[in-house]
C-alpha cells in the first residue's frame, strides 16, 4: 500500500534496534513515537520535514532530536 499520506506512526514497544531505511519516504509524517525500543542506529530522516513530534524514550533515558530546519527563532 501507499503510506505517503500517513501523518502519525506509533512503533513503540516493537523491539526495534534501528529505523527502517524507507521511513524517510513518509514525507507527510507529523508524529513519530518510538518509546521503549532498543534503537541504536538512525537512518536519515531529513526528508521528514513535516515532523513535529519525535518521541524516543528508553527507560529513564530520553533522546530529543530536532532537525535544524524545523527550529524557528
PDB file of N, CA and C in Angstrom:
ATOM      1  N   UNK A   1       0.808  -1.190   0.000  1.00  0.00           N
ATOM      2  CA  UNK A   1       0.000   0.000   0.000  1.00  0.00           C
ATOM      3  C   UNK A   1       0.851   1.254   0.000  1.00  0.00           C
ATOM      4  N   UNK A   2       0.209   2.348  -0.269  1.00  0.00           N
ATOM      5  CA  UNK A   2       0.864   3.647  -0.310  1.00  0.00           C
ATOM      6  C   UNK A   2       0.641   4.353   1.026  1.00  0.00           C
ATOM      7  N   UNK A   3       1.712   4.531   1.777  1.00  0.00           N
ATOM      8  CA  UNK A   3       1.616   5.151   3.103  1.00  0.00           C
ATOM      9  C   UNK A   3       2.135   6.577   3.123  1.00  0.00           C
ATOM     10  N   UNK A   4       2.328   7.192   1.973  1.00  0.00           N
ATOM     11  CA  UNK A   4       2.937   8.526   1.946  1.00  0.00           C
ATOM     12  C   UNK A   4       2.060   9.582   2.608  1.00  0.00           C
ATOM     13  N   UNK A   5       0.762   9.338   2.755  1.00  0.00           N
ATOM     14  CA  UNK A   5      -0.121  10.307   3.405  1.00  0.00           C
ATOM     15  C   UNK A   5      -0.233  10.083   4.913  1.00  0.00           C
ATOM     16  N   UNK A   6       0.474   9.099   5.436  1.00  0.00           N
ATOM     17  CA  UNK A   6       0.450   8.801   6.867  1.00  0.00           C
ATOM     18  C   UNK A   6       0.976   9.997   7.660  1.00  0.00           C
ATOM     19  N   UNK A   7       0.233  10.429   8.686  1.00  0.00           N
ATOM     20  CA  UNK A   7       0.666  11.581   9.487  1.00  0.00           C
ATOM     21  C   UNK A   7       1.130  11.184  10.889  1.00  0.00           C
ATOM     22  N   UNK A   8       0.766  10.011  11.363  1.00  0.00           N
ATOM     23  CA  UNK A   8       1.169   9.560  12.694  1.00  0.00           C
ATOM     24  C   UNK A   8       1.567   8.098  12.629  1.00  0.00           C
ATOM     25  N   UNK A   9       2.703   7.775  13.262  1.00  0.00           N
ATOM     26  CA  UNK A   9       3.193   6.403  13.281  1.00  0.00           C
ATOM     27  C   UNK A   9       3.680   6.076  14.684  1.00  0.00           C
ATOM     28  N   UNK A  10       3.107   5.040  15.267  1.00  0.00           N
ATOM     29  CA  UNK A  10       3.484   4.604  16.605  1.00  0.00           C
ATOM     30  C   UNK A  10       4.156   3.243  16.498  1.00  0.00           C
ATOM     31  N   UNK A  11       5.472   3.233  16.701  1.00  0.00           N
ATOM     32  CA  UNK A  11       6.247   2.000  16.688  1.00  0.00           C
ATOM     33  C   UNK A  11       6.771   1.672  18.078  1.00  0.00           C
ATOM     34  N   UNK A  12       6.098   2.159  19.100  1.00  0.00           N
ATOM     35  CA  UNK A  12       6.515   1.920  20.477  1.00  0.00           C
ATOM     36  C   UNK A  12       6.412   0.437  20.815  1.00  0.00           C
ATOM     37  N   UNK A  13       7.366  -0.005  21.614  1.00  0.00           N
ATOM     38  CA  UNK A  13       7.386  -1.378  22.132  1.00  0.00           C
ATOM     39  C   UNK A  13       7.340  -2.434  21.028  1.00  0.00           C
ATOM     40  N   UNK A  14       8.062  -2.187  19.947  1.00  0.00           N
ATOM     41  CA  UNK A  14       8.091  -3.144  18.839  1.00  0.00           C
ATOM     42  C   UNK A  14       9.454  -3.820  18.703  1.00  0.00           C
ATOM     43  N   UNK A  15      10.330  -3.625  19.687  1.00  0.00           N
ATOM     44  CA  UNK A  15      11.649  -4.273  19.742  1.00  0.00           C
ATOM     45  C   UNK A  15      12.556  -3.870  18.585  1.00  0.00           C
ATOM     46  N   UNK A  16      12.379  -2.653  18.080  1.00  0.00           N
ATOM     47  CA  UNK A  16      13.240  -2.163  17.004  1.00  0.00           C
ATOM     48  C   UNK A  16      14.646  -1.905  17.523  1.00  0.00           C
ATOM     49  N   UNK A  17      15.633  -2.181  16.687  1.00  0.00           N
ATOM     50  CA  UNK A  17      17.013  -1.808  17.008  1.00  0.00           C
ATOM     51  C   UNK A  17      17.505  -0.718  16.069  1.00  0.00           C
ATOM     52  N   UNK A  18      16.777  -0.488  14.974  1.00  0.00           N
ATOM     53  CA  UNK A  18      17.078   0.610  14.059  1.00  0.00           C
ATOM     54  C   UNK A  18      15.799   0.955  13.307  1.00  0.00           C
ATOM     55  N   UNK A  19      15.763   2.170  12.788  1.00  0.00           N
ATOM     56  CA  UNK A  19      14.613   2.591  11.998  1.00  0.00           C
ATOM     57  C   UNK A  19      14.677   1.955  10.616  1.00  0.00           C
ATOM     58  N   UNK A  20      13.528   1.638  10.039  1.00  0.00           N
ATOM     59  CA  UNK A  20      13.536   1.128   8.666  1.00  0.00           C
ATOM     60  C   UNK A  20      14.110   2.177   7.710  1.00  0.00           C
ATOM     61  N   UNK A  21      14.903   1.757   6.754  1.00  0.00           N
ATOM     62  CA  UNK A  21      15.547   2.682   5.818  1.00  0.00           C
ATOM     63  C   UNK A  21      14.550   3.501   5.016  1.00  0.00           C
ATOM     64  N   UNK A  22      13.378   2.954   4.738  1.00  0.00           N
ATOM     65  CA  UNK A  22      12.413   3.656   3.895  1.00  0.00           C
ATOM     66  C   UNK A  22      11.483   4.577   4.683  1.00  0.00           C
ATOM     67  N   UNK A  23      11.743   4.792   5.969  1.00  0.00           N
ATOM     68  CA  UNK A  23      10.885   5.672   6.760  1.00  0.00           C
ATOM     69  C   UNK A  23      10.942   7.104   6.236  1.00  0.00           C
ATOM     70  N   UNK A  24      12.035   7.460   5.588  1.00  0.00           N
ATOM     71  CA  UNK A  24      12.167   8.824   5.066  1.00  0.00           C
ATOM     72  C   UNK A  24      11.240   9.094   3.879  1.00  0.00           C
ATOM     73  N   UNK A  25      10.536   8.076   3.394  1.00  0.00           N
ATOM     74  CA  UNK A  25       9.561   8.268   2.321  1.00  0.00           C
ATOM     75  C   UNK A  25       8.206   8.734   2.857  1.00  0.00           C
ATOM     76  N   UNK A  26       8.045   8.722   4.176  1.00  0.00           N
ATOM     77  CA  UNK A  26       6.780   9.147   4.795  1.00  0.00           C
ATOM     78  C   UNK A  26       6.820  10.661   4.988  1.00  0.00           C
ATOM     79  N   UNK A  27       6.804  11.387   3.900  1.00  0.00           N
ATOM     80  CA  UNK A  27       7.066  12.824   3.933  1.00  0.00           C
ATOM     81  C   UNK A  27       5.965  13.648   4.594  1.00  0.00           C
ATOM     82  N   UNK A  28       4.786  13.087   4.792  1.00  0.00           N
ATOM     83  CA  UNK A  28       3.704  13.803   5.482  1.00  0.00           C
ATOM     84  C   UNK A  28       3.640  13.470   6.964  1.00  0.00           C
ATOM     85  N   UNK A  29       4.567  12.641   7.434  1.00  0.00           N
ATOM     86  CA  UNK A  29       4.566  12.224   8.832  1.00  0.00           C
ATOM     87  C   UNK A  29       4.774  13.423   9.753  1.00  0.00           C
ATOM     88  N   UNK A  30       3.876  13.586  10.732  1.00  0.00           N
ATOM     89  CA  UNK A  30       3.961  14.684  11.693  1.00  0.00           C
ATOM     90  C   UNK A  30       4.327  14.202  13.084  1.00  0.00           C
ATOM     91  N   UNK A  31       3.972  12.962  13.410  1.00  0.00           N
ATOM     92  CA  UNK A  31       4.229  12.421  14.740  1.00  0.00           C
ATOM     93  C   UNK A  31       4.828  11.025  14.607  1.00  0.00           C
ATOM     94  N   UNK A  32       5.969  10.812  15.287  1.00  0.00           N
ATOM     95  CA  UNK A  32       6.640   9.521  15.273  1.00  0.00           C
ATOM     96  C   UNK A  32       6.954   9.131  16.715  1.00  0.00           C
ATOM     97  N   UNK A  33       6.410   8.002  17.136  1.00  0.00           N
ATOM     98  CA  UNK A  33       6.570   7.516  18.511  1.00  0.00           C
ATOM     99  C   UNK A  33       7.381   6.230  18.489  1.00  0.00           C
ATOM    100  N   UNK A  34       8.488   6.238  19.227  1.00  0.00           N
ATOM    101  CA  UNK A  34       9.417   5.114  19.242  1.00  0.00           C
ATOM    102  C   UNK A  34       9.777   4.678  20.664  1.00  0.00           C
ATOM    103  N   UNK A  35       8.896   4.923  21.615  1.00  0.00           N
ATOM    104  CA  UNK A  35       9.213   4.635  23.002  1.00  0.00           C
ATOM    105  C   UNK A  35       9.498   3.147  23.237  1.00  0.00           C
ATOM    106  N   UNK A  36      10.386   2.918  24.184  1.00  0.00           N
ATOM    107  CA  UNK A  36      10.710   1.594  24.710  1.00  0.00           C
ATOM    108  C   UNK A  36      11.137   0.608  23.639  1.00  0.00           C
ATOM    109  N   UNK A  37      12.024   1.052  22.772  1.00  0.00           N
ATOM    110  CA  UNK A  37      12.710   0.194  21.818  1.00  0.00           C
ATOM    111  C   UNK A  37      14.189   0.222  22.149  1.00  0.00           C
ATOM    112  N   UNK A  38      14.974  -0.500  21.417  1.00  0.00           N
ATOM    113  CA  UNK A  38      16.426  -0.521  21.618  1.00  0.00           C
ATOM    114  C   UNK A  38      17.138   0.042  20.396  1.00  0.00           C
ATOM    115  N   UNK A  39      16.659   1.183  19.937  1.00  0.00           N
ATOM    116  CA  UNK A  39      17.207   1.772  18.715  1.00  0.00           C
ATOM    117  C   UNK A  39      18.612   2.298  18.982  1.00  0.00           C
ATOM    118  N   UNK A  40      19.538   1.794  18.207  1.00  0.00           N
ATOM    119  CA  UNK A  40      20.939   2.206  18.328  1.00  0.00           C
ATOM    120  C   UNK A  40      21.420   2.905  17.062  1.00  0.00           C
ATOM    121  N   UNK A  41      20.650   2.787  15.993  1.00  0.00           N
ATOM    122  CA  UNK A  41      21.075   3.322  14.706  1.00  0.00           C
ATOM    123  C   UNK A  41      19.904   4.034  14.050  1.00  0.00           C
ATOM    124  N   UNK A  42      20.152   5.258  13.626  1.00  0.00           N
ATOM    125  CA  UNK A  42      19.124   6.033  12.946  1.00  0.00           C
ATOM    126  C   UNK A  42      19.515   6.241  11.504  1.00  0.00           C
ATOM    127  N   UNK A  43      18.572   5.984  10.608  1.00  0.00           N
ATOM    128  CA  UNK A  43      18.787   6.317   9.207  1.00  0.00           C
ATOM    129  C   UNK A  43      18.488   7.806   9.034  1.00  0.00           C
ATOM    130  N   UNK A  44      18.728   8.304   7.859  1.00  0.00           N
ATOM    131  CA  UNK A  44      18.482   9.709   7.567  1.00  0.00           C
ATOM    132  C   UNK A  44      16.979   9.987   7.590  1.00  0.00           C
ATOM    133  N   UNK A  45      16.553  10.923   8.445  1.00  0.00           N
ATOM    134  CA  UNK A  45      15.144  11.313   8.492  1.00  0.00           C
ATOM    135  C   UNK A  45      14.982  12.766   8.047  1.00  0.00           C
ATOM    136  N   UNK A  46      15.944  13.254   7.297  1.00  0.00           N
ATOM    137  CA  UNK A  46      15.915  14.641   6.826  1.00  0.00           C
ATOM    138  C   UNK A  46      14.745  14.961   5.910  1.00  0.00           C
ATOM    139  N   UNK A  47      14.179  13.950   5.246  1.00  0.00           N
ATOM    140  CA  UNK A  47      13.026  14.170   4.369  1.00  0.00           C
ATOM    141  C   UNK A  47      11.732  14.361   5.148  1.00  0.00           C
ATOM    142  N   UNK A  48      11.746  14.089   6.442  1.00  0.00           N
ATOM    143  CA  UNK A  48      10.526  14.207   7.252  1.00  0.00           C
ATOM    144  C   UNK A  48      10.352  15.654   7.707  1.00  0.00           C
ATOM    145  N   UNK A  49      10.175  16.544   6.756  1.00  0.00           N
ATOM    146  CA  UNK A  49      10.135  17.978   7.051  1.00  0.00           C
ATOM    147  C   UNK A  49       8.860  18.409   7.762  1.00  0.00           C
ATOM    148  N   UNK A  50       7.820  17.577   7.763  1.00  0.00           N
ATOM    149  CA  UNK A  50       6.581  17.900   8.475  1.00  0.00           C
ATOM    150  C   UNK A  50       6.567  17.347   9.897  1.00  0.00           C
ATOM    151  N   UNK A  51       7.636  16.650  10.292  1.00  0.00           N
ATOM    152  CA  UNK A  51       7.688  16.022  11.609  1.00  0.00           C
ATOM    153  C   UNK A  51       7.695  17.079  12.710  1.00  0.00           C
ATOM    154  N   UNK A  52       6.702  16.999  13.593  1.00  0.00           N
ATOM    155  CA  UNK A  52       6.586  17.939  14.707  1.00  0.00           C
ATOM    156  C   UNK A  52       6.860  17.263  16.035  1.00  0.00           C
ATOM    157  N   UNK A  53       6.562  15.968  16.122  1.00  0.00           N
ATOM    158  CA  UNK A  53       6.758  15.228  17.363  1.00  0.00           C
ATOM    159  C   UNK A  53       7.596  13.989  17.088  1.00  0.00           C
ATOM    160  N   UNK A  54       8.714  13.880  17.787  1.00  0.00           N
ATOM    161  CA  UNK A  54       9.557  12.686  17.736  1.00  0.00           C
ATOM    162  C   UNK A  54       9.801  12.272  19.177  1.00  0.00           C
ATOM    163  N   UNK A  55       9.222  11.167  19.577  1.00  0.00           N
ATOM    164  CA  UNK A  55       9.323  10.729  20.960  1.00  0.00           C
ATOM    165  C   UNK A  55      10.126   9.439  21.014  1.00  0.00           C
ATOM    166  N   UNK A  56      11.305   9.539  21.619  1.00  0.00           N
ATOM    167  CA  UNK A  56      12.194   8.391  21.769  1.00  0.00           C
ATOM    168  C   UNK A  56      12.580   8.307  23.240  1.00  0.00           C
ATOM    169  N   UNK A  57      12.040   7.348  23.924  1.00  0.00           N
ATOM    170  CA  UNK A  57      12.423   7.147  25.317  1.00  0.00           C
ATOM    171  C   UNK A  57      12.735   5.680  25.528  1.00  0.00           C
ATOM    172  N   UNK A  58      13.675   5.433  26.414  1.00  0.00           N
ATOM    173  CA  UNK A  58      14.010   4.061  26.770  1.00  0.00           C
ATOM    174  C   UNK A  58      14.337   4.076  28.251  1.00  0.00           C
ATOM    175  N   UNK A  59      13.437   3.551  29.055  1.00  0.00           N
ATOM    176  CA  UNK A  59      13.636   3.581  30.494  1.00  0.00           C
ATOM    177  C   UNK A  59      13.708   5.010  30.989  1.00  0.00           C
ATOM    178  N   UNK A  60      14.782   5.346  31.663  1.00  0.00           N
ATOM    179  CA  UNK A  60      14.969   6.685  32.200  1.00  0.00           C
ATOM    180  C   UNK A  60      15.617   7.632  31.191  1.00  0.00           C
ATOM    181  N   UNK A  61      16.126   7.087  30.081  1.00  0.00           N
ATOM    182  CA  UNK A  61      16.831   7.904  29.100  1.00  0.00           C
ATOM    183  C   UNK A  61      15.846   8.523  28.120  1.00  0.00           C
ATOM    184  N   UNK A  62      16.065   9.775  27.831  1.00  0.00           N
ATOM    185  CA  UNK A  62      15.243  10.474  26.841  1.00  0.00           C
ATOM    186  C   UNK A  62      16.171  11.097  25.822  1.00  0.00           C
ATOM    187  N   UNK A  63      15.865  10.890  24.567  1.00  0.00           N
ATOM    188  CA  UNK A  63      16.663  11.467  23.497  1.00  0.00           C
ATOM    189  C   UNK A  63      15.767  12.376  22.674  1.00  0.00           C
ATOM    190  N   UNK A  64      16.138  13.638  22.573  1.00  0.00           N
ATOM    191  CA  UNK A  64      15.380  14.591  21.763  1.00  0.00           C
ATOM    192  C   UNK A  64      16.201  14.953  20.550  1.00  0.00           C
ATOM    193  N   UNK A  65      15.638  14.751  19.387  1.00  0.00           N
ATOM    194  CA  UNK A  65      16.309  15.097  18.141  1.00  0.00           C
ATOM    195  C   UNK A  65      15.480  16.147  17.444  1.00  0.00           C
ATOM    196  N   UNK A  66      16.101  17.247  17.111  1.00  0.00           N
ATOM    197  CA  UNK A  66      15.389  18.317  16.398  1.00  0.00           C
ATOM    198  C   UNK A  66      16.180  18.636  15.150  1.00  0.00           C
ATOM    199  N   UNK A  67      15.514  18.596  14.027  1.00  0.00           N
ATOM    200  CA  UNK A  67      16.156  18.954  12.766  1.00  0.00           C
ATOM    201  C   UNK A  67      16.392  20.453  12.747  1.00  0.00           C
ATOM    202  N   UNK A  68      17.537  20.880  12.292  1.00  0.00           N
ATOM    203  CA  UNK A  68      17.885  22.303  12.290  1.00  0.00           C
ATOM    204  C   UNK A  68      16.894  23.125  11.482  1.00  0.00           C
ATOM    205  N   UNK A  69      16.323  22.534  10.435  1.00  0.00           N
ATOM    206  CA  UNK A  69      15.415  23.322   9.611  1.00  0.00           C
ATOM    207  C   UNK A  69      14.032  23.457  10.220  1.00  0.00           C
ATOM    208  N   UNK A  70      13.743  22.806  11.340  1.00  0.00           N
ATOM    209  CA  UNK A  70      12.438  22.943  11.972  1.00  0.00           C
ATOM    210  C   UNK A  70      12.480  23.913  13.159  1.00  0.00           C
ATOM    211  N   UNK A  71      13.669  24.333  13.532  1.00  0.00           N
ATOM    212  CA  UNK A  71      13.797  25.252  14.660  1.00  0.00           C
ATOM    213  C   UNK A  71      13.549  26.661  14.157  1.00  0.00           C
ATOM    214  N   UNK A  72      12.571  27.317  14.735  1.00  0.00           N
ATOM    215  CA  UNK A  72      12.257  28.679  14.325  1.00  0.00           C
ATOM    216  C   UNK A  72      12.640  29.631  15.454  1.00  0.00           C
ATOM    217  N   UNK A  73      13.309  30.720  15.105  1.00  0.00           N
ATOM    218  CA  UNK A  73      13.710  31.699  16.119  1.00  0.00           C
ATOM    219  C   UNK A  73      12.888  32.956  15.987  1.00  0.00           C
TER     220      UNK A  73
END
